PDB file of C-alpha atoms in Angstrom:
ATOM      1  CA  GLN A  12      33.942-132.874 -39.633  1.00  0.00           C
ATOM      2  CA  PRO A  13      32.009-131.174 -42.336  1.00  0.00           C
ATOM      3  CA  ARG A  14      29.306-128.681 -41.548  1.00  0.00           C
ATOM      4  CA  ARG A  15      25.847-129.688 -42.249  1.00  0.00           C
ATOM      5  CA  ASP A  16      23.575-127.578 -44.679  1.00  0.00           C
ATOM      6  CA  LEU A  17      20.952-126.282 -42.299  1.00  0.00           C
ATOM      7  CA  HIS A  18      18.707-125.102 -45.061  1.00  0.00           C
ATOM      8  CA  LYS A  19      18.448-128.610 -46.623  1.00  0.00           C
ATOM      9  CA  THR A  20      15.947-130.292 -44.503  1.00  0.00           C
ATOM     10  CA  ALA A  21      12.687-132.216 -44.900  1.00  0.00           C
ATOM     11  CA  SER A  22       9.714-130.960 -42.963  1.00  0.00           C
ATOM     12  CA  ILE A  23       6.070-131.870 -42.140  1.00  0.00           C
ATOM     13  CA  PHE A  24       3.393-129.100 -41.968  1.00  0.00           C
ATOM     14  CA  PHE A  25       0.490-129.488 -39.601  1.00  0.00           C
ATOM     15  CA  ARG A  26      -2.286-127.216 -40.803  1.00  0.00           C
ATOM     16  CA  CYS A  27      -4.738-127.422 -37.936  1.00  0.00           C
ATOM     17  CA  LEU A  28      -3.483-128.588 -34.694  1.00  0.00           C
ATOM     18  CA  PRO A  29      -6.265-128.520 -32.044  1.00  0.00           C
ATOM     19  CA  PRO A  30      -5.730-126.724 -28.794  1.00  0.00           C
ATOM     20  CA  THR A  31      -5.918-130.089 -26.931  1.00  0.00           C
ATOM     21  CA  ILE A  32      -2.526-131.182 -28.223  1.00  0.00           C
ATOM     22  CA  THR A  33       0.319-129.831 -26.121  1.00  0.00           C
ATOM     23  CA  ARG A  34       3.796-128.938 -27.457  1.00  0.00           C
ATOM     24  CA  LYS A  35       5.410-131.601 -25.392  1.00  0.00           C
ATOM     25  CA  GLU A  36       3.040-134.359 -26.730  1.00  0.00           C
ATOM     26  CA  LEU A  37       3.631-133.366 -30.307  1.00  0.00           C
ATOM     27  CA  GLU A  38       7.505-133.060 -29.713  1.00  0.00           C
ATOM     28  CA  GLU A  39       7.575-136.467 -28.204  1.00  0.00           C
ATOM     29  CA  LEU A  40       5.569-137.871 -31.155  1.00  0.00           C
ATOM     30  CA  CYS A  41       7.768-136.137 -33.793  1.00  0.00           C
ATOM     31  CA  SER A  42      11.021-137.116 -31.955  1.00  0.00           C
ATOM     32  CA  ALA A  43      10.139-140.685 -31.948  1.00  0.00           C
ATOM     33  CA  GLN A  44      10.650-140.647 -35.814  1.00  0.00           C
ATOM     34  CA  PRO A  45      14.204-140.960 -37.173  1.00  0.00           C
ATOM     35  CA  GLY A  46      16.075-137.837 -38.087  1.00  0.00           C
ATOM     36  CA  PHE A  47      13.998-135.299 -36.029  1.00  0.00           C
ATOM     37  CA  LEU A  48      15.734-131.839 -35.656  1.00  0.00           C
ATOM     38  CA  ARG A  49      13.139-129.379 -34.234  1.00  0.00           C
ATOM     39  CA  LEU A  50       9.527-128.318 -33.919  1.00  0.00           C
ATOM     40  CA  ALA A  51       7.977-124.865 -34.382  1.00  0.00           C
ATOM     41  CA  ILE A  52       4.389-124.185 -33.422  1.00  0.00           C
ATOM     42  CA  TYR A  53       2.393-121.015 -34.305  1.00  0.00           C
ATOM     43  CA  ASP A  54       0.217-119.199 -31.911  1.00  0.00           C
ATOM     44  CA  PRO A  55      -3.496-120.343 -31.675  1.00  0.00           C
ATOM     45  CA  MET A  56      -5.679-118.514 -34.045  1.00  0.00           C
ATOM     46  CA  PRO A  57      -9.073-117.478 -32.359  1.00  0.00           C
ATOM     47  CA  GLU A  58     -10.781-117.105 -35.864  1.00  0.00           C
ATOM     48  CA  ARG A  59     -10.007-120.792 -36.547  1.00  0.00           C
ATOM     49  CA  ARG A  60     -11.253-122.247 -33.182  1.00  0.00           C
ATOM     50  CA  PHE A  61      -7.843-121.780 -31.720  1.00  0.00           C
ATOM     51  CA  THR A  62      -6.113-124.329 -33.904  1.00  0.00           C
ATOM     52  CA  ARG A  63      -2.486-123.855 -34.584  1.00  0.00           C
ATOM     53  CA  HIS A  64       0.079-124.337 -37.431  1.00  0.00           C
ATOM     54  CA  ALA A  65       3.156-126.475 -36.587  1.00  0.00           C
ATOM     55  CA  TRP A  66       6.290-127.504 -38.609  1.00  0.00           C
ATOM     56  CA  ALA A  67       8.341-130.662 -37.798  1.00  0.00           C
ATOM     57  CA  THR A  68      11.729-130.550 -39.387  1.00  0.00           C
ATOM     58  CA  TYR A  69      13.980-133.606 -40.034  1.00  0.00           C
ATOM     59  CA  LYS A  70      17.164-134.401 -41.577  1.00  0.00           C
ATOM     60  CA  PRO A  71      17.184-134.390 -45.321  1.00  0.00           C
ATOM     61  CA  ASN A  72      18.051-138.107 -45.806  1.00  0.00           C
ATOM     62  CA  VAL A  73      14.924-139.579 -44.082  1.00  0.00           C
ATOM     63  CA  ASN A  74      11.923-141.049 -45.741  1.00  0.00           C
ATOM     64  CA  ILE A  75       9.641-137.956 -45.006  1.00  0.00           C
ATOM     65  CA  LYS A  76       6.559-139.604 -46.664  1.00  0.00           C
ATOM     66  CA  LYS A  77       6.767-142.563 -44.305  1.00  0.00           C
ATOM     67  CA  ILE A  78       7.258-140.239 -41.238  1.00  0.00           C
ATOM     68  CA  CYS A  79       4.277-138.339 -42.442  1.00  0.00           C
ATOM     69  CA  TRP A  80       2.144-141.492 -42.623  1.00  0.00           C
ATOM     70  CA  ALA A  81       3.344-142.550 -39.170  1.00  0.00           C
ATOM     71  CA  LEU A  82       2.223-139.195 -37.699  1.00  0.00           C
ATOM     72  CA  ASN A  83      -1.179-139.239 -39.449  1.00  0.00           C
ATOM     73  CA  THR A  84      -1.876-142.749 -38.108  1.00  0.00           C
ATOM     74  CA  SER A  85      -0.629-142.046 -34.629  1.00  0.00           C
ATOM     75  CA  ALA A  86      -3.092-143.169 -31.917  1.00  0.00           C
ATOM     76  CA  LEU A  87      -2.388-140.067 -29.783  1.00  0.00           C
ATOM     77  CA  LEU A  88      -3.255-137.580 -32.551  1.00  0.00           C
ATOM     78  CA  ARG A  89      -6.279-139.556 -33.610  1.00  0.00           C
ATOM     79  CA  GLU A  90      -7.546-139.521 -30.020  1.00  0.00           C
ATOM     80  CA  LYS A  91      -6.997-135.707 -29.625  1.00  0.00           C
ATOM     81  CA  TRP A  92      -8.520-134.961 -33.125  1.00  0.00           C
ATOM     82  CA  GLN A  93     -11.742-136.935 -32.313  1.00  0.00           C
ATOM     83  CA  GLY A  94     -13.199-133.931 -30.393  1.00  0.00           C
ATOM     84  CA  SER A  95     -12.338-131.291 -32.906  1.00  0.00           C
ATOM     85  CA  GLY A  96     -14.204-132.617 -35.741  1.00  0.00           C
ATOM     86  CA  GLU A  97     -11.418-131.758 -38.299  1.00  0.00           C
ATOM     87  CA  GLN A  98      -9.359-134.151 -40.329  1.00  0.00           C
ATOM     88  CA  LEU A  99      -5.850-135.026 -39.639  1.00  0.00           C
ATOM     89  CA  CYS A 100      -3.698-132.626 -41.556  1.00  0.00           C
ATOM     90  CA  ALA A 101      -0.010-133.495 -41.417  1.00  0.00           C
ATOM     91  CA  THR A 102       1.325-133.008 -44.838  1.00  0.00           C
ATOM     92  CA  VAL A 103       4.764-133.102 -46.339  1.00  0.00           C
ATOM     93  CA  ASN A 104       5.984-129.581 -46.643  1.00  0.00           C
ATOM     94  CA  ARG A 105       7.034-128.396 -50.146  1.00  0.00           C
ATOM     95  CA  ASP A 106      10.584-127.848 -51.116  1.00  0.00           C
ATOM     96  CA  LEU A 107      11.898-124.456 -50.342  1.00  0.00           C
ATOM     97  CA  ALA A 108      12.635-123.908 -53.997  1.00  0.00           C
ATOM     98  CA  GLN A 109       9.047-124.241 -54.754  1.00  0.00           C
ATOM     99  CA  ARG A 110       7.912-121.673 -52.333  1.00  0.00           C
ATOM    100  CA  VAL A 111      10.259-118.851 -52.808  1.00  0.00           C
ATOM    101  CA  ARG A 112       9.163-116.512 -55.595  1.00  0.00           C
ATOM    102  CA  PRO A 113      11.518-114.034 -57.260  1.00  0.00           C
ATOM    103  CA  ILE A 114      10.609-110.294 -57.264  1.00  0.00           C
ATOM    104  CA  ALA A 115      10.503-108.826 -60.674  1.00  0.00           C
ATOM    105  CA  ALA A 116      10.932-105.253 -59.574  1.00  0.00           C
ATOM    106  CA  ALA A 117      13.804-103.512 -61.415  1.00  0.00           C
ATOM    107  CA  LEU A 118      15.024-101.730 -58.334  1.00  0.00           C
ATOM    108  CA  THR A 119      15.862-104.941 -56.526  1.00  0.00           C
ATOM    109  CA  ARG A 120      18.352-105.791 -59.279  1.00  0.00           C
ATOM    110  CA  HIS A 121      20.608-102.670 -58.846  1.00  0.00           C
ATOM    111  CA  ARG A 122      24.029-103.509 -57.549  1.00  0.00           C
ATOM    112  CA  PRO A 123      23.936-101.027 -54.526  1.00  0.00           C
ATOM    113  CA  VAL A 124      20.518-102.385 -53.426  1.00  0.00           C
ATOM    114  CA  MET A 125      21.729-105.970 -53.613  1.00  0.00           C
ATOM    115  CA  ARG A 126      24.823-105.285 -51.791  1.00  0.00           C
ATOM    116  CA  ASN A 127      22.884-103.521 -49.036  1.00  0.00           C
ATOM    117  CA  ASP A 128      20.387-106.376 -48.724  1.00  0.00           C
ATOM    118  CA  LEU A 129      23.199-108.920 -48.738  1.00  0.00           C
ATOM    119  CA  ARG A 130      24.996-106.964 -45.961  1.00  0.00           C
ATOM    120  CA  ILE A 131      21.792-106.816 -43.839  1.00  0.00           C
ATOM    121  CA  ALA A 132      21.225-110.474 -44.236  1.00  0.00           C
ATOM    122  CA  SER A 133      24.704-111.453 -43.349  1.00  0.00           C
ATOM    123  CA  ARG A 134      24.490-109.461 -40.138  1.00  0.00           C
ATOM    124  CA  LEU A 135      21.197-111.112 -39.237  1.00  0.00           C
ATOM    125  CA  ILE A 136      22.674-114.429 -39.866  1.00  0.00           C
ATOM    126  CA  ALA A 137      25.647-113.629 -37.680  1.00  0.00           C
ATOM    127  CA  GLN A 138      23.472-112.442 -34.853  1.00  0.00           C
ATOM    128  CA  LEU A 139      21.103-115.398 -35.018  1.00  0.00           C
ATOM    129  CA  ASP A 140      23.984-117.825 -35.185  1.00  0.00           C
ATOM    130  CA  GLU A 141      25.692-116.297 -32.155  1.00  0.00           C
ATOM    131  CA  LYS A 142      22.310-116.393 -30.300  1.00  0.00           C
ATOM    132  CA  HIS A 143      21.458-119.997 -31.140  1.00  0.00           C
ATOM    133  CA  ASN A 144      24.898-121.529 -31.875  1.00  0.00           C
ATOM    134  CA  LEU A 145      23.553-123.137 -35.147  1.00  0.00           C
ATOM    135  CA  TRP A 146      27.055-123.610 -36.710  1.00  0.00           C
ATOM    136  CA  SER A 147      28.980-124.577 -33.694  1.00  0.00           C
ATOM    137  CA  LEU A 148      30.510-128.062 -33.557  1.00  0.00           C
ATOM    138  CA  PRO A 149      30.250-130.219 -30.535  1.00  0.00           C
ATOM    139  CA  GLY A 150      32.462-128.963 -27.706  1.00  0.00           C
ATOM    140  CA  GLU A 151      32.482-125.291 -29.244  1.00  0.00           C
ATOM    141  CA  GLU A 152      29.308-124.123 -27.405  1.00  0.00           C
ATOM    142  CA  GLU A 153      30.956-121.926 -24.913  1.00  0.00           C
ATOM    143  CA  SER A 154      33.693-120.164 -26.799  1.00  0.00           C
ATOM    144  CA  GLY A 155      33.284-116.693 -25.271  1.00  0.00           C
TER     145      GLY A 155
END
């Protein structure tokens, strides 16, 4: 069974979730759509009337625009947004390649610096993988 590329996903960004929407409600709503993987919600921001940011991640082969439309037209979200006075703001998240900007600093191009950065990144990936079992196949969860 081939391993899936975890970085190749489609996601929807919620720019201004009102505090009246709970994580459970949003997760149920997002998981009702095909290909749902996970939901990440940012802490409430007091300076923005305690609204939050959220990201719903889906498998890369889904029709993300159709899912976004379904979420924006959801009766539950419309009901919760009525009191906030803001617009529904679920949008298709931009591709990762469009968001990452290269650093032009000459120091970062030196071989020792790149090797050290790569070593640190690989350690971090190994630790997070061990913690969350992202790359384990079904039946491999408890290997230690």
